[in-house]
Tab-separated table of C-alpha atoms in Angstrom:
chain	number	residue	atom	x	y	z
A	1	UNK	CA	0.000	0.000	0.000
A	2	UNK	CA	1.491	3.706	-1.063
A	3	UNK	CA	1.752	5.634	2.581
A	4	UNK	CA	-1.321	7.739	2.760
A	5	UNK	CA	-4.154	6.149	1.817
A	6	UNK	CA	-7.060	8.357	3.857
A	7	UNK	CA	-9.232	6.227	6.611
A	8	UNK	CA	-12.602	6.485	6.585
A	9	UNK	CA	-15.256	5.193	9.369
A	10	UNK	CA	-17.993	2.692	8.248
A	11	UNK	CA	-21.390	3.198	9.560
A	12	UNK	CA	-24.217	0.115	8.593
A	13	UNK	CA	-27.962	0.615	9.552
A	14	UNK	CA	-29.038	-3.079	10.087
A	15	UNK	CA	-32.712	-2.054	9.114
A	16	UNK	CA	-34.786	0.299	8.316
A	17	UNK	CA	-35.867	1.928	11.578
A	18	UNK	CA	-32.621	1.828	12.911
A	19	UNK	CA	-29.965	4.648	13.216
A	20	UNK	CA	-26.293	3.884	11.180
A	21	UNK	CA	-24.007	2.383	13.760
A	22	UNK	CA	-20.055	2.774	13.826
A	23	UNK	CA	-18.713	-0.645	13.027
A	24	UNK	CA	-14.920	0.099	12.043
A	25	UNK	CA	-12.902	1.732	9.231
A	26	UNK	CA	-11.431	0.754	5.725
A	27	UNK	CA	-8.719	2.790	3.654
A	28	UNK	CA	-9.369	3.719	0.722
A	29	UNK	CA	-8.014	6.528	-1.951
A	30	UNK	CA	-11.936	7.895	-2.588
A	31	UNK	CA	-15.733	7.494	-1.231
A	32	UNK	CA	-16.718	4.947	-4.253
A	33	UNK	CA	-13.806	2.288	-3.414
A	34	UNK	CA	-14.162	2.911	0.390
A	35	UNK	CA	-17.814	2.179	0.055
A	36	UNK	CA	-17.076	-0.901	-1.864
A	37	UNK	CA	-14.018	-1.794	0.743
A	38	UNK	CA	-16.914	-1.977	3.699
A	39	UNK	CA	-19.423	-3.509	1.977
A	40	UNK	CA	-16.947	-6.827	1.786
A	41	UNK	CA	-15.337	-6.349	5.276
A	42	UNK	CA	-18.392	-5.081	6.980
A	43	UNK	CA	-21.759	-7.200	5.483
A	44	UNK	CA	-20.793	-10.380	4.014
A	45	UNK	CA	-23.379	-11.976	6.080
A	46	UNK	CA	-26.707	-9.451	5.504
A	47	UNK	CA	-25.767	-6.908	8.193
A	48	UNK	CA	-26.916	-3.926	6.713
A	49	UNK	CA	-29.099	-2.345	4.296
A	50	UNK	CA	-27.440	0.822	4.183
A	51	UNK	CA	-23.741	2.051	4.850
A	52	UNK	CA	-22.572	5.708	5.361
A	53	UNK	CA	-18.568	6.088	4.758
A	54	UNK	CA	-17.330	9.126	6.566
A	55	UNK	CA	-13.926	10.392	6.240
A	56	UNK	CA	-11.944	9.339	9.508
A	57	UNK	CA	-10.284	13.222	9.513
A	58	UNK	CA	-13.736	15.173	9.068
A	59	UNK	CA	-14.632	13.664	12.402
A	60	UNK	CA	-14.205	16.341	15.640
A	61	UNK	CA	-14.287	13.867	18.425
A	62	UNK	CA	-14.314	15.629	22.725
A	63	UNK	CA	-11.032	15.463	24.089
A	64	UNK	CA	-10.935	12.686	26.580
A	65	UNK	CA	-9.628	15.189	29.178
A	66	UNK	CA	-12.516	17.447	28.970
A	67	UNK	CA	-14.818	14.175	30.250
A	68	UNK	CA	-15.430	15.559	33.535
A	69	UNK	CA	-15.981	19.675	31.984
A	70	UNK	CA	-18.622	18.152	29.906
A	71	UNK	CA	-20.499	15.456	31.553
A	72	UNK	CA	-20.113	15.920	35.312
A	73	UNK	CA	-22.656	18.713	35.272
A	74	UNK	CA	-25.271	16.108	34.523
A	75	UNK	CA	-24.276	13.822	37.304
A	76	UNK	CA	-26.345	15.921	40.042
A	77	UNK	CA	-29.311	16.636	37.820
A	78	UNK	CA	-31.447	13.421	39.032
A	79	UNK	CA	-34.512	16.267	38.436
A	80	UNK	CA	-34.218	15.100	35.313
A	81	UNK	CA	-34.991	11.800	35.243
A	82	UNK	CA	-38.845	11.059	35.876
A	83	UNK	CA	-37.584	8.668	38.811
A	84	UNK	CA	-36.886	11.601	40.458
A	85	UNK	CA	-40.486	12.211	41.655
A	86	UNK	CA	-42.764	10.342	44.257
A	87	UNK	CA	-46.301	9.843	42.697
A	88	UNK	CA	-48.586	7.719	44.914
A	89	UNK	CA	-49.270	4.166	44.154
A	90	UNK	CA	-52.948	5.162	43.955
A	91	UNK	CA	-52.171	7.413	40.732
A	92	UNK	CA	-52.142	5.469	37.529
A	93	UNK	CA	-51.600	6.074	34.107
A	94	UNK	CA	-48.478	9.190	35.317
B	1	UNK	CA	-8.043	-18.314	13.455
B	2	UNK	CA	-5.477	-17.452	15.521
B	3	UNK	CA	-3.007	-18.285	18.463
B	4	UNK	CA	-1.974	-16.292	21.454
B	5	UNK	CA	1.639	-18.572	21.570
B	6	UNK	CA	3.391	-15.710	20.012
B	7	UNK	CA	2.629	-13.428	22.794
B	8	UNK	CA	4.929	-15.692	25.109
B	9	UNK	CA	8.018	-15.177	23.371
B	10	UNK	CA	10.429	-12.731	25.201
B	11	UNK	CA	11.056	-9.166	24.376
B	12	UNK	CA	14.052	-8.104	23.021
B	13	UNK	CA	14.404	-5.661	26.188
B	14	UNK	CA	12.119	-6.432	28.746
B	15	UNK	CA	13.304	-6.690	32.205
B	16	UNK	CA	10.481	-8.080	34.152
B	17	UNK	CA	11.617	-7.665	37.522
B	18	UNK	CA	11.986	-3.976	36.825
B	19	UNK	CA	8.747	-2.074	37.551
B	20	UNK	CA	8.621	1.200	35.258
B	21	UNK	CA	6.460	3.357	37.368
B	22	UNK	CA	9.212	3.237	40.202
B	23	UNK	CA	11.255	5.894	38.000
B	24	UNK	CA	7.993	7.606	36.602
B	25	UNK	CA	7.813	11.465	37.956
B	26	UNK	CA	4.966	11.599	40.568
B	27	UNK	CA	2.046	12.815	37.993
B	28	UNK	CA	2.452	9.727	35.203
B	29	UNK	CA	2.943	6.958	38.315
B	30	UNK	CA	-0.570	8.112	39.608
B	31	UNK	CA	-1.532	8.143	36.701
B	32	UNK	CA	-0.478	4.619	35.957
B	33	UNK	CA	-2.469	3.794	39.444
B	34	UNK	CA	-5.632	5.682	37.929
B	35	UNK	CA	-5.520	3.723	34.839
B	36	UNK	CA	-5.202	0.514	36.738
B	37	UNK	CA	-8.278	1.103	39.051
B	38	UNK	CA	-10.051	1.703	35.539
B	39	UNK	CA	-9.124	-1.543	34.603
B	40	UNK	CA	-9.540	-3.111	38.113
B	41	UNK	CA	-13.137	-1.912	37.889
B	42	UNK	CA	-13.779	-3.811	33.928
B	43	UNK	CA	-13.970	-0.020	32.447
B	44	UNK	CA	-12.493	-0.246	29.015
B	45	UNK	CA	-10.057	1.833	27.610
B	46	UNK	CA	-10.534	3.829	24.305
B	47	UNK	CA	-8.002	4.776	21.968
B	48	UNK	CA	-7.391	8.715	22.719
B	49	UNK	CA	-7.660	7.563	26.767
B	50	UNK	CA	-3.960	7.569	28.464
B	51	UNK	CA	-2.296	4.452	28.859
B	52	UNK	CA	0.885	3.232	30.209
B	53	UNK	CA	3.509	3.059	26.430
B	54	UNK	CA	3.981	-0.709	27.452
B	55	UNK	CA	0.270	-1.186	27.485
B	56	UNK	CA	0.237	0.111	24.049
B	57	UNK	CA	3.616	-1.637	23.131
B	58	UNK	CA	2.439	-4.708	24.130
B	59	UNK	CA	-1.414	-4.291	22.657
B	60	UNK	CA	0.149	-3.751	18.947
B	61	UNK	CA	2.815	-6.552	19.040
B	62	UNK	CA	-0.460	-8.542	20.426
B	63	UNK	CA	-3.126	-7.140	17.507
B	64	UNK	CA	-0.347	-7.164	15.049
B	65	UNK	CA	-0.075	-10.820	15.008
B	66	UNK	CA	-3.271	-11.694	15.283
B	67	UNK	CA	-4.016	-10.238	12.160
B	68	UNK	CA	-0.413	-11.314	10.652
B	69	UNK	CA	-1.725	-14.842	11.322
B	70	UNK	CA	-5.780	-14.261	9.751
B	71	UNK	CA	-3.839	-12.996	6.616
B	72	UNK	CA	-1.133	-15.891	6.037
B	73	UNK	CA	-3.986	-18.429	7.346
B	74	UNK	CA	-5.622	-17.836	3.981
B	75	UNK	CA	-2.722	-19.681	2.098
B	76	UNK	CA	-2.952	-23.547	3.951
B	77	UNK	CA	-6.862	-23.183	2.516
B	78	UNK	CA	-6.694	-21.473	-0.164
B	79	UNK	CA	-4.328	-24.212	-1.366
B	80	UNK	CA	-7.531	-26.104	-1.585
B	81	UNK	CA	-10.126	-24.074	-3.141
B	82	UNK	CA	-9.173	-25.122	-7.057
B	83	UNK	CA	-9.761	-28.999	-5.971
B	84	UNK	CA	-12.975	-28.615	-3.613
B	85	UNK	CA	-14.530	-31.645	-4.326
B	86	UNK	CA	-17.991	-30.242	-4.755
B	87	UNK	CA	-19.260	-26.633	-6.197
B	88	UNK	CA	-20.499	-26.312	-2.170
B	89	UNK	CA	-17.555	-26.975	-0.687
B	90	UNK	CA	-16.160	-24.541	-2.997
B	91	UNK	CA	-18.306	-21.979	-2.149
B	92	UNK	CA	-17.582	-22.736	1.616
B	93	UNK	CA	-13.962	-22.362	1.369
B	94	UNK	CA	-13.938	-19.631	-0.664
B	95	UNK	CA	-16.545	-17.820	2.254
B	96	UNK	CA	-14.329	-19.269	4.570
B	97	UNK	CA	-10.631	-17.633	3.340
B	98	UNK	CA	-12.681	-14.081	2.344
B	99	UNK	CA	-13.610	-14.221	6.329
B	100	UNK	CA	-9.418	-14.710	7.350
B	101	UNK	CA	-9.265	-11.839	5.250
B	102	UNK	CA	-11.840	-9.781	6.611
B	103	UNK	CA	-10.666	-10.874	10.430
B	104	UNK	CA	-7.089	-9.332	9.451
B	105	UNK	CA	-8.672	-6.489	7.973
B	106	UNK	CA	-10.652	-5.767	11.787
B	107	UNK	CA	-7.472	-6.393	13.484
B	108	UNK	CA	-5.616	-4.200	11.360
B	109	UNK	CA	-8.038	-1.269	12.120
B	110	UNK	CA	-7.814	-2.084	15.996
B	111	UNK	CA	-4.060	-2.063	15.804
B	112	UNK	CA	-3.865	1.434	14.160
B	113	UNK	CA	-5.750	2.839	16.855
B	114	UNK	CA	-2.830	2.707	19.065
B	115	UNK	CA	-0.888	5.128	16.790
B	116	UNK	CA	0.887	2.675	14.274
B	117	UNK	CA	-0.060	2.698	10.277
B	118	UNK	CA	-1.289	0.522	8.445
B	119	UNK	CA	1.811	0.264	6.033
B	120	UNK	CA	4.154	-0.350	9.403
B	121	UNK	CA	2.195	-3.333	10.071
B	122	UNK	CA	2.348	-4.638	6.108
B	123	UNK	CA	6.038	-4.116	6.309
B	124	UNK	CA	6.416	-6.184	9.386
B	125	UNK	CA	5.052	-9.023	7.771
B	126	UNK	CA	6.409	-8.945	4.633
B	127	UNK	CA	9.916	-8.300	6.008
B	128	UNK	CA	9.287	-11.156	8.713
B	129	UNK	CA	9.916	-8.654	11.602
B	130	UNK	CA	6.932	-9.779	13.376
B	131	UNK	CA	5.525	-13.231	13.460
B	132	UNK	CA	2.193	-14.753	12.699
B	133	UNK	CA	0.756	-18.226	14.566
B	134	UNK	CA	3.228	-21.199	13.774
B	135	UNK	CA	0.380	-23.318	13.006
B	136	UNK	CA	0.206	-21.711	9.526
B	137	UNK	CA	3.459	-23.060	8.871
B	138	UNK	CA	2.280	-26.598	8.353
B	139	UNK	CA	1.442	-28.068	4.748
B	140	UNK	CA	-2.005	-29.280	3.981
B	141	UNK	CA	-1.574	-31.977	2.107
B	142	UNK	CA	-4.902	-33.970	2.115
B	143	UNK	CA	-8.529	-32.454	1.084
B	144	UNK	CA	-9.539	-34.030	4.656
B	145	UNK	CA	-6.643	-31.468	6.478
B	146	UNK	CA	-9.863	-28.913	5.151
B	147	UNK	CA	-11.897	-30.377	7.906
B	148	UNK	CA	-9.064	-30.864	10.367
B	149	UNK	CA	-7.718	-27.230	10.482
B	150	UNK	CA	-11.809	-25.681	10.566
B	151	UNK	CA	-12.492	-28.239	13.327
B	152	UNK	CA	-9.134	-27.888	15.387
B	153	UNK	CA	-7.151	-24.774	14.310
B	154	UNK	CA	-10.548	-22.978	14.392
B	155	UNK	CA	-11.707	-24.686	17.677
B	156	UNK	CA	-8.593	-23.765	19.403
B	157	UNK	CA	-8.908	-20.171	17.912
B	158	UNK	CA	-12.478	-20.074	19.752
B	159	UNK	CA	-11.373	-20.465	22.537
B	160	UNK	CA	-8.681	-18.209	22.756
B	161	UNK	CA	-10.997	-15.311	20.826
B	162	UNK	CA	-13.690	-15.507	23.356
B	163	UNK	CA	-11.886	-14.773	26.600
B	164	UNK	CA	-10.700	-11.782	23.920
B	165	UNK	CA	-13.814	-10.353	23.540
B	166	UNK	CA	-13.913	-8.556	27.149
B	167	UNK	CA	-10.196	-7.868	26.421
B	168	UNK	CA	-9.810	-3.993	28.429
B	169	UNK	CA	-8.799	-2.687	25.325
B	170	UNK	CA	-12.016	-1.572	23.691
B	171	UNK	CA	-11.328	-1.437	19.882
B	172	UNK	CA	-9.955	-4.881	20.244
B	173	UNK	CA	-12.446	-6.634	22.348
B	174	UNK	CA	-14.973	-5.307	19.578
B	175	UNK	CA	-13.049	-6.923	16.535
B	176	UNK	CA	-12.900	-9.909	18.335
B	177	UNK	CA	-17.011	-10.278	19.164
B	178	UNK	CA	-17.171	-9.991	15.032
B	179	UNK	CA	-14.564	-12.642	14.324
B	180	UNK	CA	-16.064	-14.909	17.219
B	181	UNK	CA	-19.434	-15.112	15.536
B	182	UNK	CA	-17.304	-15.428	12.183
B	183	UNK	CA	-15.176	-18.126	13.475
B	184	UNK	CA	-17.800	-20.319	14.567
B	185	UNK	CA	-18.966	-21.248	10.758
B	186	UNK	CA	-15.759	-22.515	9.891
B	187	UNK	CA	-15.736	-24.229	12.931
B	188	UNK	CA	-18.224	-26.537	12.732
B	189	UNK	CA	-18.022	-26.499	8.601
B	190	UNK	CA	-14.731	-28.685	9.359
B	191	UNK	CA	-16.784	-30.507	11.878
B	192	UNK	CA	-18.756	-31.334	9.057
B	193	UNK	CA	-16.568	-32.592	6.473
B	194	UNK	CA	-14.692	-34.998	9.347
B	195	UNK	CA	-18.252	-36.422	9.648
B	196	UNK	CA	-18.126	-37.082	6.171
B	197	UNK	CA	-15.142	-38.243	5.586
B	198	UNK	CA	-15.197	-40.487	8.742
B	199	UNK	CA	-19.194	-41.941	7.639
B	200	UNK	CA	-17.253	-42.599	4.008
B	201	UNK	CA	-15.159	-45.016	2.266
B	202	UNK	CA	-12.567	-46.795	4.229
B	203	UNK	CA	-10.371	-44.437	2.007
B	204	UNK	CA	-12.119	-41.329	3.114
B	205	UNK	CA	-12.092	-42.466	6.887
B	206	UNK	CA	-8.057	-43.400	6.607
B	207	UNK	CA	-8.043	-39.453	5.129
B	208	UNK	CA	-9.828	-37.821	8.093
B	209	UNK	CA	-7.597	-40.213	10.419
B	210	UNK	CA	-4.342	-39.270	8.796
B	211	UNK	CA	-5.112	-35.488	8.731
B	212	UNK	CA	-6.023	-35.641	13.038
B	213	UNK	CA	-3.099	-37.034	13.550
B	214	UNK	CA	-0.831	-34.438	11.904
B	215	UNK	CA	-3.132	-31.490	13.568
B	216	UNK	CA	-3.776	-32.908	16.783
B	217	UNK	CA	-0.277	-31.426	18.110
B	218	UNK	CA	-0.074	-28.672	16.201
B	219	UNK	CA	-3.371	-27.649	17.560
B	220	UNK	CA	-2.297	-28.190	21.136
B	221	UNK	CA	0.855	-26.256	20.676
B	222	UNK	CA	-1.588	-22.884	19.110
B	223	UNK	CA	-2.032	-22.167	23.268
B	224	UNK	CA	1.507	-21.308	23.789
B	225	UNK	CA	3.920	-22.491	26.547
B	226	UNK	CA	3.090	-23.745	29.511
B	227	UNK	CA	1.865	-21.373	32.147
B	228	UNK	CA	5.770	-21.639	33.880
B	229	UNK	CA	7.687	-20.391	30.697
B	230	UNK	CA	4.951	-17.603	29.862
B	231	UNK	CA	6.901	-14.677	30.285
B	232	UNK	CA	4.059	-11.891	29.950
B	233	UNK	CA	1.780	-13.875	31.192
B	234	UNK	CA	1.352	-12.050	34.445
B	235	UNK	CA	1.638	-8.425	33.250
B	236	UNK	CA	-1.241	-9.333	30.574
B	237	UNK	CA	-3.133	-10.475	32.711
B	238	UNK	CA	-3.397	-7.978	35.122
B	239	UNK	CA	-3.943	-5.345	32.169
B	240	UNK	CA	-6.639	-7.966	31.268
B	241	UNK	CA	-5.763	-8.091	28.126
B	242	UNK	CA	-5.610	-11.633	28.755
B	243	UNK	CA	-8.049	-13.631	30.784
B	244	UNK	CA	-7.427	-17.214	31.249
B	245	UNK	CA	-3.358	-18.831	30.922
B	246	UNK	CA	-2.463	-20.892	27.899
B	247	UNK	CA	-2.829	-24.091	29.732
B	248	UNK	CA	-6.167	-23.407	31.265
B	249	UNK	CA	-7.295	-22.546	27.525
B	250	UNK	CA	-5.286	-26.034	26.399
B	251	UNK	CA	-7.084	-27.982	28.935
B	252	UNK	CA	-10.675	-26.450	28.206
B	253	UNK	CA	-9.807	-27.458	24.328
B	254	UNK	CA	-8.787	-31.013	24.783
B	255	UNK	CA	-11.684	-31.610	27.474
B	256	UNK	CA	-14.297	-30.514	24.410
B	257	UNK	CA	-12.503	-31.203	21.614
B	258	UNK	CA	-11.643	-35.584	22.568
B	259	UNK	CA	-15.135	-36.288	22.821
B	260	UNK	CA	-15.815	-34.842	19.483
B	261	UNK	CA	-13.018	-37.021	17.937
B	262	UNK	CA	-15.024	-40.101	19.892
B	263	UNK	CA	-18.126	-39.099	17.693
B	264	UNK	CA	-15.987	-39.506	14.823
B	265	UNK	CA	-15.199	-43.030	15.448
B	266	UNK	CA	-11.281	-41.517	15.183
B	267	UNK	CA	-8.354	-42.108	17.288
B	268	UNK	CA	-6.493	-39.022	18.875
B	269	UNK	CA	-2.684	-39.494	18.551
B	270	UNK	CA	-1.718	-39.474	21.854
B	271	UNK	CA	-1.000	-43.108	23.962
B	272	UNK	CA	-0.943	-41.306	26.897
B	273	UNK	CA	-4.059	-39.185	27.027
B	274	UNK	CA	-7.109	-40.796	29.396
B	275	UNK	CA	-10.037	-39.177	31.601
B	276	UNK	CA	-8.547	-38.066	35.163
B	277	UNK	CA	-11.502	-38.959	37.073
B	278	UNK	CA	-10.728	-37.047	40.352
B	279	UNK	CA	-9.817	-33.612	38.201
B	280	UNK	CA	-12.353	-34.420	35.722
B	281	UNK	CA	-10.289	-33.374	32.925
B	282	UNK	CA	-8.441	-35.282	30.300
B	283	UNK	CA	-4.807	-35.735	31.055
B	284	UNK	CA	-2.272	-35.239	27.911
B	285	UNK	CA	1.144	-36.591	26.872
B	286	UNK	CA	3.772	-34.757	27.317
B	287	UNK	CA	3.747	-31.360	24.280
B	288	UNK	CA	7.236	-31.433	21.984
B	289	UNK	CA	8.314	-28.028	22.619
B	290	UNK	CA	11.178	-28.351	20.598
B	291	UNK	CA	8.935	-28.610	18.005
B	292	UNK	CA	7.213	-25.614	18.309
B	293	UNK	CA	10.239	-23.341	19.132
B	294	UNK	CA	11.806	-24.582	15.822
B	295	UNK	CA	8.659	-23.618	13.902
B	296	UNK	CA	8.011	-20.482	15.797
B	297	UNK	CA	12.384	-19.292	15.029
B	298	UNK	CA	11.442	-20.148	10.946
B	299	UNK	CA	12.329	-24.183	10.980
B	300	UNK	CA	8.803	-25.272	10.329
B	301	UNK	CA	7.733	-27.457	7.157
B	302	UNK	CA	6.341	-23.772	5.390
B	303	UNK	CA	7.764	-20.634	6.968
B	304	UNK	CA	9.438	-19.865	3.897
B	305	UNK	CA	7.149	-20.584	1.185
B	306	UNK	CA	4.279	-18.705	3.636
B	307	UNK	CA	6.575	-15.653	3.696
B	308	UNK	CA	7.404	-15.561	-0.056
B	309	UNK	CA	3.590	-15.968	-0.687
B	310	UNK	CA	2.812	-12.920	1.165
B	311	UNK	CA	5.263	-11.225	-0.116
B	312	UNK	CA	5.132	-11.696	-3.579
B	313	UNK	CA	1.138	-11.005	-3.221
B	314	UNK	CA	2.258	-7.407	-2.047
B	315	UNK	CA	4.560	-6.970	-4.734
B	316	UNK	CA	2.415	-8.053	-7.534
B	317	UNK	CA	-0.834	-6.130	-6.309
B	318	UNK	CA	1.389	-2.740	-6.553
B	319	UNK	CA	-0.175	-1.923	-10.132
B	320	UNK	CA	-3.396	-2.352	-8.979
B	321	UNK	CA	-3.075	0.185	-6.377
B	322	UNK	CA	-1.331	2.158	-8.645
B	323	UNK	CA	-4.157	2.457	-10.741
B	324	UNK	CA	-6.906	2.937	-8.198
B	325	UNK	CA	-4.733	5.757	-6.784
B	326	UNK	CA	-4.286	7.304	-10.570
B	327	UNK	CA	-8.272	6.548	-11.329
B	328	UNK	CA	-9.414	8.930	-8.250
B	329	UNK	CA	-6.728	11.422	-9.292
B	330	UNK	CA	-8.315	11.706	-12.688
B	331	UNK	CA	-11.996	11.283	-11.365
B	332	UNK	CA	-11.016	14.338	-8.893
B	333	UNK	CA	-9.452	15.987	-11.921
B	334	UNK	CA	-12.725	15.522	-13.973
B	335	UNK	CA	-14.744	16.654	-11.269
B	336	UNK	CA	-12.751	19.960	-10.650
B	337	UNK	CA	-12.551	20.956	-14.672
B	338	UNK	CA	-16.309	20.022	-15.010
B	339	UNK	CA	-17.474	22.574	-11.996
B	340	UNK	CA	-16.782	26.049	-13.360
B	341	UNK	CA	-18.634	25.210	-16.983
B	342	UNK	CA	-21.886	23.078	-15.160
B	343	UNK	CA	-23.645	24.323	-18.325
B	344	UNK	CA	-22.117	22.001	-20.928
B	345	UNK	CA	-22.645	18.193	-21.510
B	346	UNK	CA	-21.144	15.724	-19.174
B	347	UNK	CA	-17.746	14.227	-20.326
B	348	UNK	CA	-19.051	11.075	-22.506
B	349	UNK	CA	-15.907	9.151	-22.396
B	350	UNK	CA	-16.388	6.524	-19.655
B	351	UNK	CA	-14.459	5.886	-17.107
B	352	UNK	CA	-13.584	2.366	-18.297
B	353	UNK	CA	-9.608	3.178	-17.338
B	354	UNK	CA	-10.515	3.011	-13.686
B	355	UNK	CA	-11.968	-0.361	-13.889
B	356	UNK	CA	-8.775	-2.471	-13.600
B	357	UNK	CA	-8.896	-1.590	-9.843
């Protein structure tokens, strides 16, 4: 392989109904041959009926160090969640 | 298919009773504590998390040849898939090899999440810098070694790749829950020929016979050394890269793998191996390491002709990435000269250059 070949993550929706799902990357030197590239590494057995190919470098991923900036805040919202509030047995249908 | 032997062998520079963290500065050794408690408590690490450089050091020499060994496993079957007896055999082989492919082609991905390219890794092969399972260094020389290597070199592969697939490193342990589900076809497709073969002619069952007793050892040997030679056996463990030692995988193998051979009316070649009632395992002859250190330092029946294989597959697939390469250059070029005048006719000359890739 000549050095460079761009990566590009693979995304396969399993059905209709259901969102694409990361499944791994291929290299390839455009779209057309990295579509073909996942189509034989990632559904030789019916996997998908639909496959997004996303350059690997057009990705902006959250730094790994900013884990705590980002999601911590949420850790002490329980409000949120509808657990959060007593309703009486005798209520149905809430 | 695969084998975790090659994990064993010693590093070129590794001092084991030296303990890096003791000479870290304050900041990386907690940190090396942090990442443990992490792994103590079955979080999995992602690729852009920290990790110790021998975690990562010893995750691509692991991933490396794992995939090294799913891409030269192709050649002992694809040696077969011209004389398949049968157009469905065929068609299982050929599904079968297009899977060792694919498995080297997840591994390779997991391995260049830890920072090293995919050309490093082709290199290392081709040049023989890293190694790839020693079982792929035996000949098949029968139709019936088909169902032999499926049945055993895939069974043993199982059960190695399973304990693999809650490996802490997450872009591995992922890989491996796709090549488990893989791995179990040609598992039990070998299965299926030995029945066969061993239901057949008196020809056919003195085939299937012949090729257990040239893979029975082999197979054995694809767990590594014993647990007291391991040398990273401990560290890998901890990291939990690892999950289970070689000869607690051996042992689980032979325990599942002798009654299957009973079902097959066919004799495992080993005097020595009978039922240990009070352990309720199956004790095993004694393992010829010699053996298996010869074929692991490049003495095996095939090491050669495996290498040159490879390598001459590289070599003579250059034009054909040659030409994909110069096919998108053009299509780009097309593209870009076509966009200021939108207004006139599309280019009618088809692309038919582009095709040879």
């Amino acid at each position: 392989m000549t050095p460079g070949w761009p990566l590009w993550e693979v995304f396969v929706r399993s059905r209709n109904g259901l969102a694409h799902k990361h499944v791994g990357s291929v290299h390839a030197v455009d779209a057309t041959m990295a579509l073909t590239n996942a189509r034989d590494v990632y559904t030789r057995r019916s996997e998908g009926t639909s496959i997004w190919v996303v350059p690997s470098a057009a990705i902006t991923a959250s730094d790994p160090a900013d884990k705590d900036a980002l999601f911590d805040p949420a850790g002490d919202k329980i409000y949120r969640h509808p657990t959060f509030y007593d309703i009486p047995a005798d209520v149905k249908n809430i | 298919m695969y084998t975790q032997g090659l994990d064993e062998a010693p590093g070129p520079d590794v001092d084991e009773s030296f303990d890096p963290a003791s000479l870290l500065p304050d900041d990386e050794a907690s940190a090396e504590l942090r990442f443990q408690a992490r792994i103590d408590a079955e979080d999995r690490i992602e690729p852009t998390d920290w990790m110790p450089a021998e975690y990562r050091r010893t995750l691509i020499r692991q991933i490396a040849q794992h995939a090294h060994s799913e891409v030269i496993g192709m050649q002992p079957e694809g040696n077969w898939i011209t004389r398949a007896p049968s157009l469905r055999r065929k068609a299982v082989l050929i599904a079968k090899v297009q899977d060792e492919a694919g498995h080297g082609l997840y591994l390779y991905g997991a391995a260049e999440t830890l920072g090293v390219s995919r050309e490093e890794l082709v290199d290392q092969l081709v040049s023989g810098e890293v190694k790839y399972s020693s079982i792929f260094n035996y000949p098949t020389l029968t139709w019936a070694d088909m169902g032999a290597v499926g049945w055993l070199v895939d069974g043993a592969a199982i059960m190695n790749q399973i304990p693999l697939c809650r490996c802490s490193y997450g872009p591995y342990a992922r890989a491996m829950v796709r090549v488990c589900k893989e791995e179990s076809f040609h598992q039990r497709q070998g299965y299926e020929l030995m029945l066969t073969l061993s239901r057949g002619t008196p020809q056919q069952q003195a085939m299937a016979q012949d090729a257990l007793n040239r893979w029975w050892w082999p197979a054995i040997m694809m767990f590594g050394p014993s647990d007291a030679d391991s040398v990273h056996s401990a560290k890998t463990m901890r990291w939990k890269i690892k999950r289970f030692s070689n000869d607690e995988l051996r042992q689980k193998f032979v325990d599942v793998t002798v009654p299957q051979a009973e079902y097959l009316g066919l004799t495992v070649p080993d005097p020595d191996l009978r039922f240990n009632d009070e352990t309720g395992h199956y004790d095993i002859g004694p393992i010829d390491w010699d053996e298996f250190f010869a074929v692991v330092r490049g003495d095996g029946p095939c090491n050669r002709q495996r290498l040159a294989t490879r390598r001459a597959a590289h070599e003579n697939g250059a034009w054909v990435r040659a030409a994909a390469e110069a096919h998108s250059r053009k299509q780009q070029e097309r593209q870009q000269s076509s966009e200021p005048a939108a207004t006139e006719p599309a280019a009618t000359e088809p692309a038919a250059t582009g095709q040879v890739a």
